Short mmCIF file of C-alpha atoms in Angstrom, two decimals:
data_model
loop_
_atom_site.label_atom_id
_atom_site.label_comp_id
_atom_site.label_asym_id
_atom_site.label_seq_id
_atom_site.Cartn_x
_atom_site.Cartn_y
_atom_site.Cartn_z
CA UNK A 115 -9.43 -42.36 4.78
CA UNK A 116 -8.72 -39.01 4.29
CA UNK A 117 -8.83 -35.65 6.20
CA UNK A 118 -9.85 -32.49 5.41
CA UNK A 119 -7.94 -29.74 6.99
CA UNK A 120 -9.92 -26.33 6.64
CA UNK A 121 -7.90 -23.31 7.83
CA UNK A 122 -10.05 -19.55 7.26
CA UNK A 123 -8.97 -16.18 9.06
CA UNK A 124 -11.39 -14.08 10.87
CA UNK A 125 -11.57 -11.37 8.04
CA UNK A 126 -13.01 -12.49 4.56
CA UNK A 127 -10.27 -10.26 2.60
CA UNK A 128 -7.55 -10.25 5.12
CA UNK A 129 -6.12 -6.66 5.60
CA UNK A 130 -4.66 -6.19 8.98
CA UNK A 131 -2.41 -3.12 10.57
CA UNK A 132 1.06 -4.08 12.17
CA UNK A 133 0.22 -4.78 15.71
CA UNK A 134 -3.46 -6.63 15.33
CA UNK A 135 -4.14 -9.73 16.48
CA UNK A 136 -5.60 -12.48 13.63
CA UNK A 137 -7.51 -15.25 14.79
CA UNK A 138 -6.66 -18.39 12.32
CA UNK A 139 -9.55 -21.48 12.80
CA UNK A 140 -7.92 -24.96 11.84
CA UNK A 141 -10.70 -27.48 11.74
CA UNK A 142 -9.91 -31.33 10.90
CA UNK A 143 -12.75 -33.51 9.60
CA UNK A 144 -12.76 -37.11 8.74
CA UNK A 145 -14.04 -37.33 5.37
CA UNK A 146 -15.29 -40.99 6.07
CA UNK A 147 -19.28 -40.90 6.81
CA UNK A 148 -20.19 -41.61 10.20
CA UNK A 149 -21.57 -44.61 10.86
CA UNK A 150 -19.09 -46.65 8.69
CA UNK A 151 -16.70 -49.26 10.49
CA UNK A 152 -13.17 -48.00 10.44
CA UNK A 153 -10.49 -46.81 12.57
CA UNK A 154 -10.29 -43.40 13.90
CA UNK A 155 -7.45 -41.31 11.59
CA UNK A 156 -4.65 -39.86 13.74
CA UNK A 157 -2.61 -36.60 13.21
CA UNK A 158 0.61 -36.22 14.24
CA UNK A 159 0.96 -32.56 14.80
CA UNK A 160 0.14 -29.25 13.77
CA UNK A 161 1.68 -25.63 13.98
CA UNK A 162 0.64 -22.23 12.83
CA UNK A 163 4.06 -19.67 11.53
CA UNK A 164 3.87 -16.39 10.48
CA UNK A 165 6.81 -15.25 7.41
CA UNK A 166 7.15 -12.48 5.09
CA UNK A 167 9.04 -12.77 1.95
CA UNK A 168 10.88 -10.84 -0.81
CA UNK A 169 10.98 -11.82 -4.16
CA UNK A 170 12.06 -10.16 -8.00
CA UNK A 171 14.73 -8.12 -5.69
CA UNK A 172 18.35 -7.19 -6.79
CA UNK A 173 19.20 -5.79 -3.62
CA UNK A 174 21.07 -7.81 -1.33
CA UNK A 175 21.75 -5.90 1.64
CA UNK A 176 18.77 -7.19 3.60
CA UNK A 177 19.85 -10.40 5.95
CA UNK A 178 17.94 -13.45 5.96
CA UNK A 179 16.40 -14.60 9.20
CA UNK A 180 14.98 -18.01 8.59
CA UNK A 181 14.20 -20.00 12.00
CA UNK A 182 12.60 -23.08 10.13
CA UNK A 183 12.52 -24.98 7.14
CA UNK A 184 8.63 -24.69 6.95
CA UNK A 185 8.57 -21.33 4.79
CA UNK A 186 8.37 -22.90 0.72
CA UNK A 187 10.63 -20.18 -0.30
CA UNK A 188 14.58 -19.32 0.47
CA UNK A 189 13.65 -15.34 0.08
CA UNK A 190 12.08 -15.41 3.29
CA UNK A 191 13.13 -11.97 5.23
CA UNK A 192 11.27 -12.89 8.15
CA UNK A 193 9.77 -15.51 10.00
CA UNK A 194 8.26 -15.76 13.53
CA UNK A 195 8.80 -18.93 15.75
CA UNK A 196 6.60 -22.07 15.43
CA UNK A 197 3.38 -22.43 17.57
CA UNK A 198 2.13 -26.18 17.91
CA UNK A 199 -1.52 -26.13 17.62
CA UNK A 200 -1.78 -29.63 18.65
CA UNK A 201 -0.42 -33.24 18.93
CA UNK A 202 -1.26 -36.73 18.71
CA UNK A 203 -5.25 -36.05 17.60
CA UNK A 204 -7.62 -38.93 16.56
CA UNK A 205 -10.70 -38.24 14.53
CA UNK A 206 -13.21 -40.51 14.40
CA UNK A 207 -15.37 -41.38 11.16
CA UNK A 208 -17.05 -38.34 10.28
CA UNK A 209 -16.46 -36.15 13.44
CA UNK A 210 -14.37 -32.74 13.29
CA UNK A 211 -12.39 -30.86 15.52
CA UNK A 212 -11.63 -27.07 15.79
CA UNK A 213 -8.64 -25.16 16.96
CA UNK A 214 -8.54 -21.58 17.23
CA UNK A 215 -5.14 -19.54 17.77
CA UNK A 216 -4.19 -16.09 18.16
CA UNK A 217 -0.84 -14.58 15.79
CA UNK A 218 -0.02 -11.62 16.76
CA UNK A 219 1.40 -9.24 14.10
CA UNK A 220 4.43 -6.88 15.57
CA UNK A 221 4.71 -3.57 14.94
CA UNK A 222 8.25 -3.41 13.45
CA UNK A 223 10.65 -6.51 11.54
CA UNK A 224 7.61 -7.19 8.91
CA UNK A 225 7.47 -5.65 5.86
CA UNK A 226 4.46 -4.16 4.13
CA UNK A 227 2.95 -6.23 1.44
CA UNK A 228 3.71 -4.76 -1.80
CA UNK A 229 3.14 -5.94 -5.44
CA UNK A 230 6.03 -3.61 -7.31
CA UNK A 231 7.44 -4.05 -10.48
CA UNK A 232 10.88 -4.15 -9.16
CA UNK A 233 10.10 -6.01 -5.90
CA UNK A 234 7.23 -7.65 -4.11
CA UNK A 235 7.00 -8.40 -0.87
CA UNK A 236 4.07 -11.05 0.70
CA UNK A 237 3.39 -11.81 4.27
CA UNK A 238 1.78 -14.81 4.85
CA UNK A 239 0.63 -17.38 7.35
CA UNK A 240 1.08 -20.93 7.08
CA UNK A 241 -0.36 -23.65 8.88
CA UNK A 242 1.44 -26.98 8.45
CA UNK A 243 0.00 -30.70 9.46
CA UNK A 244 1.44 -34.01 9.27
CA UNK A 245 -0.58 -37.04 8.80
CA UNK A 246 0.91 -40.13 10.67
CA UNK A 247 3.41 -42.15 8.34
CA UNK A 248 2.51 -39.25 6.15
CA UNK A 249 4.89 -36.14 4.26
CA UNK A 250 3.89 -32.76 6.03
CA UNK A 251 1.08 -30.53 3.93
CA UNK A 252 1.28 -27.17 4.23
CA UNK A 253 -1.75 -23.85 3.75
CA UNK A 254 -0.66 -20.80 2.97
CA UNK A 255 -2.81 -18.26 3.95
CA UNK A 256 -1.52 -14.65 1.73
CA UNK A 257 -2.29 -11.32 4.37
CA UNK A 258 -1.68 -8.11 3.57
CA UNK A 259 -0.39 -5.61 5.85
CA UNK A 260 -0.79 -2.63 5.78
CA UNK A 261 2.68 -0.28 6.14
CA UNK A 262 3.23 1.60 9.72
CA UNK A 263 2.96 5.22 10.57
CA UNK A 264 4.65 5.43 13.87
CA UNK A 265 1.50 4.61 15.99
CA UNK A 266 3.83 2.81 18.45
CA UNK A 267 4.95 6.09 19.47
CA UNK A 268 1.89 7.87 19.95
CA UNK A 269 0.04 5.58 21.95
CA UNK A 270 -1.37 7.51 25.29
CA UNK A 271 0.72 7.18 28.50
CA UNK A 272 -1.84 6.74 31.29
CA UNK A 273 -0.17 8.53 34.46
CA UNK A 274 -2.81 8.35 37.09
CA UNK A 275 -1.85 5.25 38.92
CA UNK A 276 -5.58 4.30 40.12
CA UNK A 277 -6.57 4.47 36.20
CA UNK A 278 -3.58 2.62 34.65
CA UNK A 279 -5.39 -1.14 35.78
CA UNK A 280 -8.95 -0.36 34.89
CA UNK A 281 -7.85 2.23 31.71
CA UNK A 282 -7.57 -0.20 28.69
CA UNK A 283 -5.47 1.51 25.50
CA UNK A 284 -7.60 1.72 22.33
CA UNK A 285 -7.91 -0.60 19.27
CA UNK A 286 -4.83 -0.56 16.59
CA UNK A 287 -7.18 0.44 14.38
CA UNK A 288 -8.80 3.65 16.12
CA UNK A 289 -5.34 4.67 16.78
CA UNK A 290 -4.42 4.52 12.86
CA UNK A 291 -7.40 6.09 12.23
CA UNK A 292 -6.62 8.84 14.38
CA UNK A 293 -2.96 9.32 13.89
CA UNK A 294 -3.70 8.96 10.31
CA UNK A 295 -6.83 11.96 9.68
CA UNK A 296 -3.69 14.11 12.12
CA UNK A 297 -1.44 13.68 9.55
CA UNK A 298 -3.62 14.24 6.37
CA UNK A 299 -5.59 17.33 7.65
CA UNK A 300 -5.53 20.21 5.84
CA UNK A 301 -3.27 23.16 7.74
CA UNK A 302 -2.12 25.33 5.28
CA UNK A 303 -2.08 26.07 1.91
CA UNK A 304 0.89 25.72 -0.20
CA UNK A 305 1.61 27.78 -3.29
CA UNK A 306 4.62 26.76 -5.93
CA UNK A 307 5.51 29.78 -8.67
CA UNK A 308 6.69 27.85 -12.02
CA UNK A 309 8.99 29.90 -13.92
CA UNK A 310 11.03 28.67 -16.88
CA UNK A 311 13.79 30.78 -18.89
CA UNK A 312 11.15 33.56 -19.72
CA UNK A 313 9.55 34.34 -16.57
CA UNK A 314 6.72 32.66 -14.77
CA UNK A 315 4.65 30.55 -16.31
CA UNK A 316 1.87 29.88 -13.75
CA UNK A 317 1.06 29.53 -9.63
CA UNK A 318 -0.13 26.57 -8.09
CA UNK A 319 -2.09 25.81 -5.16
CA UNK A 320 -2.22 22.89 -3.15
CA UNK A 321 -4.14 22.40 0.19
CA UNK A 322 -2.63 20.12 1.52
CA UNK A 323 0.39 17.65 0.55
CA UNK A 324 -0.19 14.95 2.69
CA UNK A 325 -2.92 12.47 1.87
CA UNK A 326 -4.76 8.71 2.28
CA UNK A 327 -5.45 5.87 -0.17
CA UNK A 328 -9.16 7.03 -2.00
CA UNK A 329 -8.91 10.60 -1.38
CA UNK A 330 -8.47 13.02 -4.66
CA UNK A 331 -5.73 15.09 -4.80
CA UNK A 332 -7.32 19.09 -5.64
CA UNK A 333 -5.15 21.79 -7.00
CA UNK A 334 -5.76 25.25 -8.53
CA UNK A 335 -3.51 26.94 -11.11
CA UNK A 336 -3.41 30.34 -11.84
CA UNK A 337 -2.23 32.32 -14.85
CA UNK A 338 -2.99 35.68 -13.75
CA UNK A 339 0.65 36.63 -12.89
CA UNK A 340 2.04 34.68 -15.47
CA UNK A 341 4.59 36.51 -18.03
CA UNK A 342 4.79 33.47 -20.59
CA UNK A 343 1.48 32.46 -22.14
CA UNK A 344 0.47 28.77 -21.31
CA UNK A 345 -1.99 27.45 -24.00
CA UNK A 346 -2.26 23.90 -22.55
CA UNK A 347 -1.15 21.66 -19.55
CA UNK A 348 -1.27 18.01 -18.75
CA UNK A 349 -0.83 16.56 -15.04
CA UNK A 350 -0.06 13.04 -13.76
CA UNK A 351 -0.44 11.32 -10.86
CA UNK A 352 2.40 8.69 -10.52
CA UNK A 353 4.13 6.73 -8.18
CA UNK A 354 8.04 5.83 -8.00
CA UNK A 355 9.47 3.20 -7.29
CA UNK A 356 12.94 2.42 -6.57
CA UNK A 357 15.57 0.15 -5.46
CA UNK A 358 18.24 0.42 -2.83
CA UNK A 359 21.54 -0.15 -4.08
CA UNK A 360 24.37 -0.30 -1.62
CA UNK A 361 27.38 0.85 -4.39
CA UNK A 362 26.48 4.72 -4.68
CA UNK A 363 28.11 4.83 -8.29
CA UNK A 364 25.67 2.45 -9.59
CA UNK A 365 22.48 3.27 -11.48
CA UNK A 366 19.34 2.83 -9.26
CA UNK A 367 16.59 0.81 -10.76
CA UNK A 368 13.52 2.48 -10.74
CA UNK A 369 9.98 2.73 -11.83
CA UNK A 370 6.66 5.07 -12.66
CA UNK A 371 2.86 3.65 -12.52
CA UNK A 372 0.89 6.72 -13.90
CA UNK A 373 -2.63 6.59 -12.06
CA UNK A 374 -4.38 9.67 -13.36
CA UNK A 375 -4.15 12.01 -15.58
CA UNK A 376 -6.42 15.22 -16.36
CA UNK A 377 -5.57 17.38 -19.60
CA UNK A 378 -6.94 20.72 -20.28
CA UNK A 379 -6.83 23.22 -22.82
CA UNK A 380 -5.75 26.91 -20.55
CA UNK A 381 -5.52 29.07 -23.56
CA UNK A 382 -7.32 32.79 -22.39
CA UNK A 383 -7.98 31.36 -18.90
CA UNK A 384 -7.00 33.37 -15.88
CA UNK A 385 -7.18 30.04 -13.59
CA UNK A 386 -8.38 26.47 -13.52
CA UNK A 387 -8.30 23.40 -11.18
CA UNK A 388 -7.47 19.76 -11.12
CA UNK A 389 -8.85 16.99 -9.31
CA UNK A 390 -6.79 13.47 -10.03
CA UNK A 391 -7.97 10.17 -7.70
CA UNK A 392 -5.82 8.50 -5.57
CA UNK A 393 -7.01 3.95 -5.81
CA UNK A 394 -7.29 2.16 -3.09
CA UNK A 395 -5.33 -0.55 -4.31
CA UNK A 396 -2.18 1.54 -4.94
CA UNK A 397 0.84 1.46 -2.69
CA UNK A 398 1.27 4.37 0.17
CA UNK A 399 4.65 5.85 0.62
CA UNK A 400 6.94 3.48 2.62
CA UNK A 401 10.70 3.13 2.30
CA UNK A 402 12.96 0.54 3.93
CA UNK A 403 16.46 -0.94 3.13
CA UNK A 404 15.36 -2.71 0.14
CA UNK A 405 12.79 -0.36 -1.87
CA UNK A 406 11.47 3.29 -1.55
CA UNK A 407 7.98 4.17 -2.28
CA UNK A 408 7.27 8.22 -3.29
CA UNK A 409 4.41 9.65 -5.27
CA UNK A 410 4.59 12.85 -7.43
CA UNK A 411 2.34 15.05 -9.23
CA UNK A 412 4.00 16.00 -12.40
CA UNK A 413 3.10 18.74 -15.02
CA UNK A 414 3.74 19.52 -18.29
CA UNK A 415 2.84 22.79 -19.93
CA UNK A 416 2.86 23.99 -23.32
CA UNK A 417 4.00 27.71 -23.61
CA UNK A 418 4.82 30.27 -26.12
CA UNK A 419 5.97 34.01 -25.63
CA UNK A 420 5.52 35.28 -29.37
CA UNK A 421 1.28 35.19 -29.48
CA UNK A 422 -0.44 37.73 -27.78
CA UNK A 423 -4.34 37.16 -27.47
CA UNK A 424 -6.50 39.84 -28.95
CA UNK A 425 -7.81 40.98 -25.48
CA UNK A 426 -4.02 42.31 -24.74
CA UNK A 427 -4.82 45.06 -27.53
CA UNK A 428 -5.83 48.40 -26.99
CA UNK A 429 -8.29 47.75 -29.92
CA UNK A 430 -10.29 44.94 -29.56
CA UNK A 431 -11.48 43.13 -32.83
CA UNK A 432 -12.78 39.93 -33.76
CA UNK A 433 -9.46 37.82 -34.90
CA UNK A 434 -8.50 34.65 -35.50
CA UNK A 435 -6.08 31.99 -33.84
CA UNK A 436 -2.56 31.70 -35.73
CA UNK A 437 -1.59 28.76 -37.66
CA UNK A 438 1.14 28.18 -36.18
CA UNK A 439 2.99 29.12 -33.02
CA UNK A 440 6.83 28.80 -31.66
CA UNK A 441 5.99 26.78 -28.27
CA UNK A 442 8.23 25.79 -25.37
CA UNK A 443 7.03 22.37 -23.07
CA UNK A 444 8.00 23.36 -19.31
CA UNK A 445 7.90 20.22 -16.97
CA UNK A 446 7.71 19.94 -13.21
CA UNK A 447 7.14 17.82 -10.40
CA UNK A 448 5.97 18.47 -6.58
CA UNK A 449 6.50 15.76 -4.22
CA UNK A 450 3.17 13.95 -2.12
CA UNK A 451 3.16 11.93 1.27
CA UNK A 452 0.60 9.04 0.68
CA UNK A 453 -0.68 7.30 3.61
CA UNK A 454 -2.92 4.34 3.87
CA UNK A 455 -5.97 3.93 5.07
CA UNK A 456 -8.01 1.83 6.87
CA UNK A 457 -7.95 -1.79 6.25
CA UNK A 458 -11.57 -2.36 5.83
CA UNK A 459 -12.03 0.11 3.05
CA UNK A 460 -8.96 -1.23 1.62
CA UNK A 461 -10.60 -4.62 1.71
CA UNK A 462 -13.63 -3.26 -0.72
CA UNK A 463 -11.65 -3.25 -4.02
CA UNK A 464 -9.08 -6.15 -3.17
CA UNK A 465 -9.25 -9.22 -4.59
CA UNK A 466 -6.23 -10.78 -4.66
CA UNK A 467 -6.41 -12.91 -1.20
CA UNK A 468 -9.36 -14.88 0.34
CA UNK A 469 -9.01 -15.66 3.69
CA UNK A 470 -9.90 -19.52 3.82
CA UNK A 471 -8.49 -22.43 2.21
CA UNK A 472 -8.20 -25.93 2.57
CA UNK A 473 -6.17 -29.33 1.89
CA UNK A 474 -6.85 -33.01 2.31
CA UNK A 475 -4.15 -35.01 3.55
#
């Protein structure tokens, strides 16, 4: 007869930091009704692995570490060493068993989990059980992981010696939380003068350039300096991607996901302000050997130096706009630091894993 093998995660949409701890339940059940004459079923073994893999990538300067032949895929960039959850199990008609074990995610050597369009990289966990006289079935169960910010070296150093045994550090998460909100608060403002070949155009004013996953990004412009008219702008909130290439003359693959975009019409106006969403589900910045992650605010303004409005006349009469105007488009770009944030609000809007599955072998 048949047996069901059930494996589920402790989180329902599993998002975890580098350096938590998931709990994977493996439960066997013998799909024959108790009751029924028959011989109890017998499993050989069972083992739980952790891998991450890299897939759609053209660069080749990251080294393949495989340690098993259990990972389906010959891309894998990382795998951790096999843990036998058990061996030589018989399960009688219609009884289950339960196994609970502990993987412990490192803080470094895994990448994040990434869905580009020049790369993708998936972590996984796979739990693999053989059947006797039976081919080995495998569950893959997809995790994403969330990228590191360099908690490992701000965790606190206890250095009273009669605290350090009863003094326990605090969660992972509480110390991405923290380290995160550090990073992200608002300390100064930062003002950017866009000139093009006529003088300045306008001022912007950021309050901060350093931000998480579901905050919006708010800016102010100001014309009231400006020496070139500006009649209209346009700004975009995009995302780069590109790939490492190890030959510096070649041509680096790259490429731009636009996420907002806010157009207004600035023609008159002494100032005005933007306000442009960052999703949950997009990517924080991250870069490694094989891909770097950066995210921009971009702006495009349409100028023109030859109409004056009819408030920059000493007599002021009703007039109308001109038909037509000599304009000039300036573009420009200011950098943004993108950080993540915490894996259970990340977990509201993804959909793309569920952490349970099953097979019958």
């Amino acid at each position: 007869m048949p047996i069901e093998v059930r494996a589920t995660l402790d989180r329902q949409v599993p998002v975890y930091l580098a350096g938590e701890t998931v709990v994977v339940s493996v439960v066997l059940t013998n799909c024959k009704p108790a009751g029924e004459r028959g011989h109890s079923e017998t499993i050989a073994w069972g083992s739980v692995q952790l891998s991450s893999e890299r897939t759609n990538a053209k660069a080749r300067n990251q080294k393949t570490q495989l340690t098993t032949s259990i990972p389906r895929s010959n891309t894998c960039v990382y795998s951790s060493v096999p843990s036998i959850l058990f061996c030589d199990i018989n399960v009688l008609p219609g009884d289950s068993k339960t196994y609970t074990y502990e993987v412990q995610l490192p803080l470094t050597g895994l990448l994040p989990s990434f869905r580009g369009n020049l790369v993708r990289f998936q972590n996984r966990i796979t739990v693999a059980v053989q059947h006797l006289k039976s081919p080995i079935k495998m569950i893959h169960l997809p995790i994403r992981l969330v990228p590191d910010v360099g908690i490992e070296s701000r965790k606190p150093i206890c250095r009273n010696p009669f605290l350090d045994a009863t003094t326990s550090a605090p969660p992972i998460a509480e110390m991405f939380a923290a380290t995160v909100d550090q990073i992200t608060a608002p300390k100064k403002e930062f003002i950017y003068q866009m000139t093009n070949s006529r003088g300045r155009v306008a001022a912007l004013m950021l309050y901060k350039r350093a931000f998480k996953l579901g905050e919006d990004v708010v800016g102010k412009l100001s014309f009231q300096v400006a020496d070139v008219r500006c009649y209209q702008w346009l700004v975009r909130l995009v995302s780069l991607e590109s790939l490492v290439e190890t030959d510096p003359s070649a041509e680096k693959p790259s490429s731009t996901i636009v996420w907002a975009t806010q157009h207004k019409i600035s023609a008159d106006f002494a100032e005005t302000a933007f306000r442009v969403p960052i999703a949950l589900d997009a990517p924080p910045t991250f870069s490694n050997d094989i891909v770097h992650i950066k995210w921009q605010l971009q702006f495009e303004f349409v100028t023109s130096s030859s109409y004056q409005p009819a408030a920059a006349l000493e007599d002021i009469r009703p007039t109308n706009a001109p038909v037509n105007v000599d304009i000039e488009t300036l573009s420009w770009q200011v950098d943004l630091f993108v950080l993540s944030c915490s894996p259970f609000n990340i977990a509201l809007t993804d959909t793309s894993a569920n952490g349970e599955t099953m097979v019958v072998i």
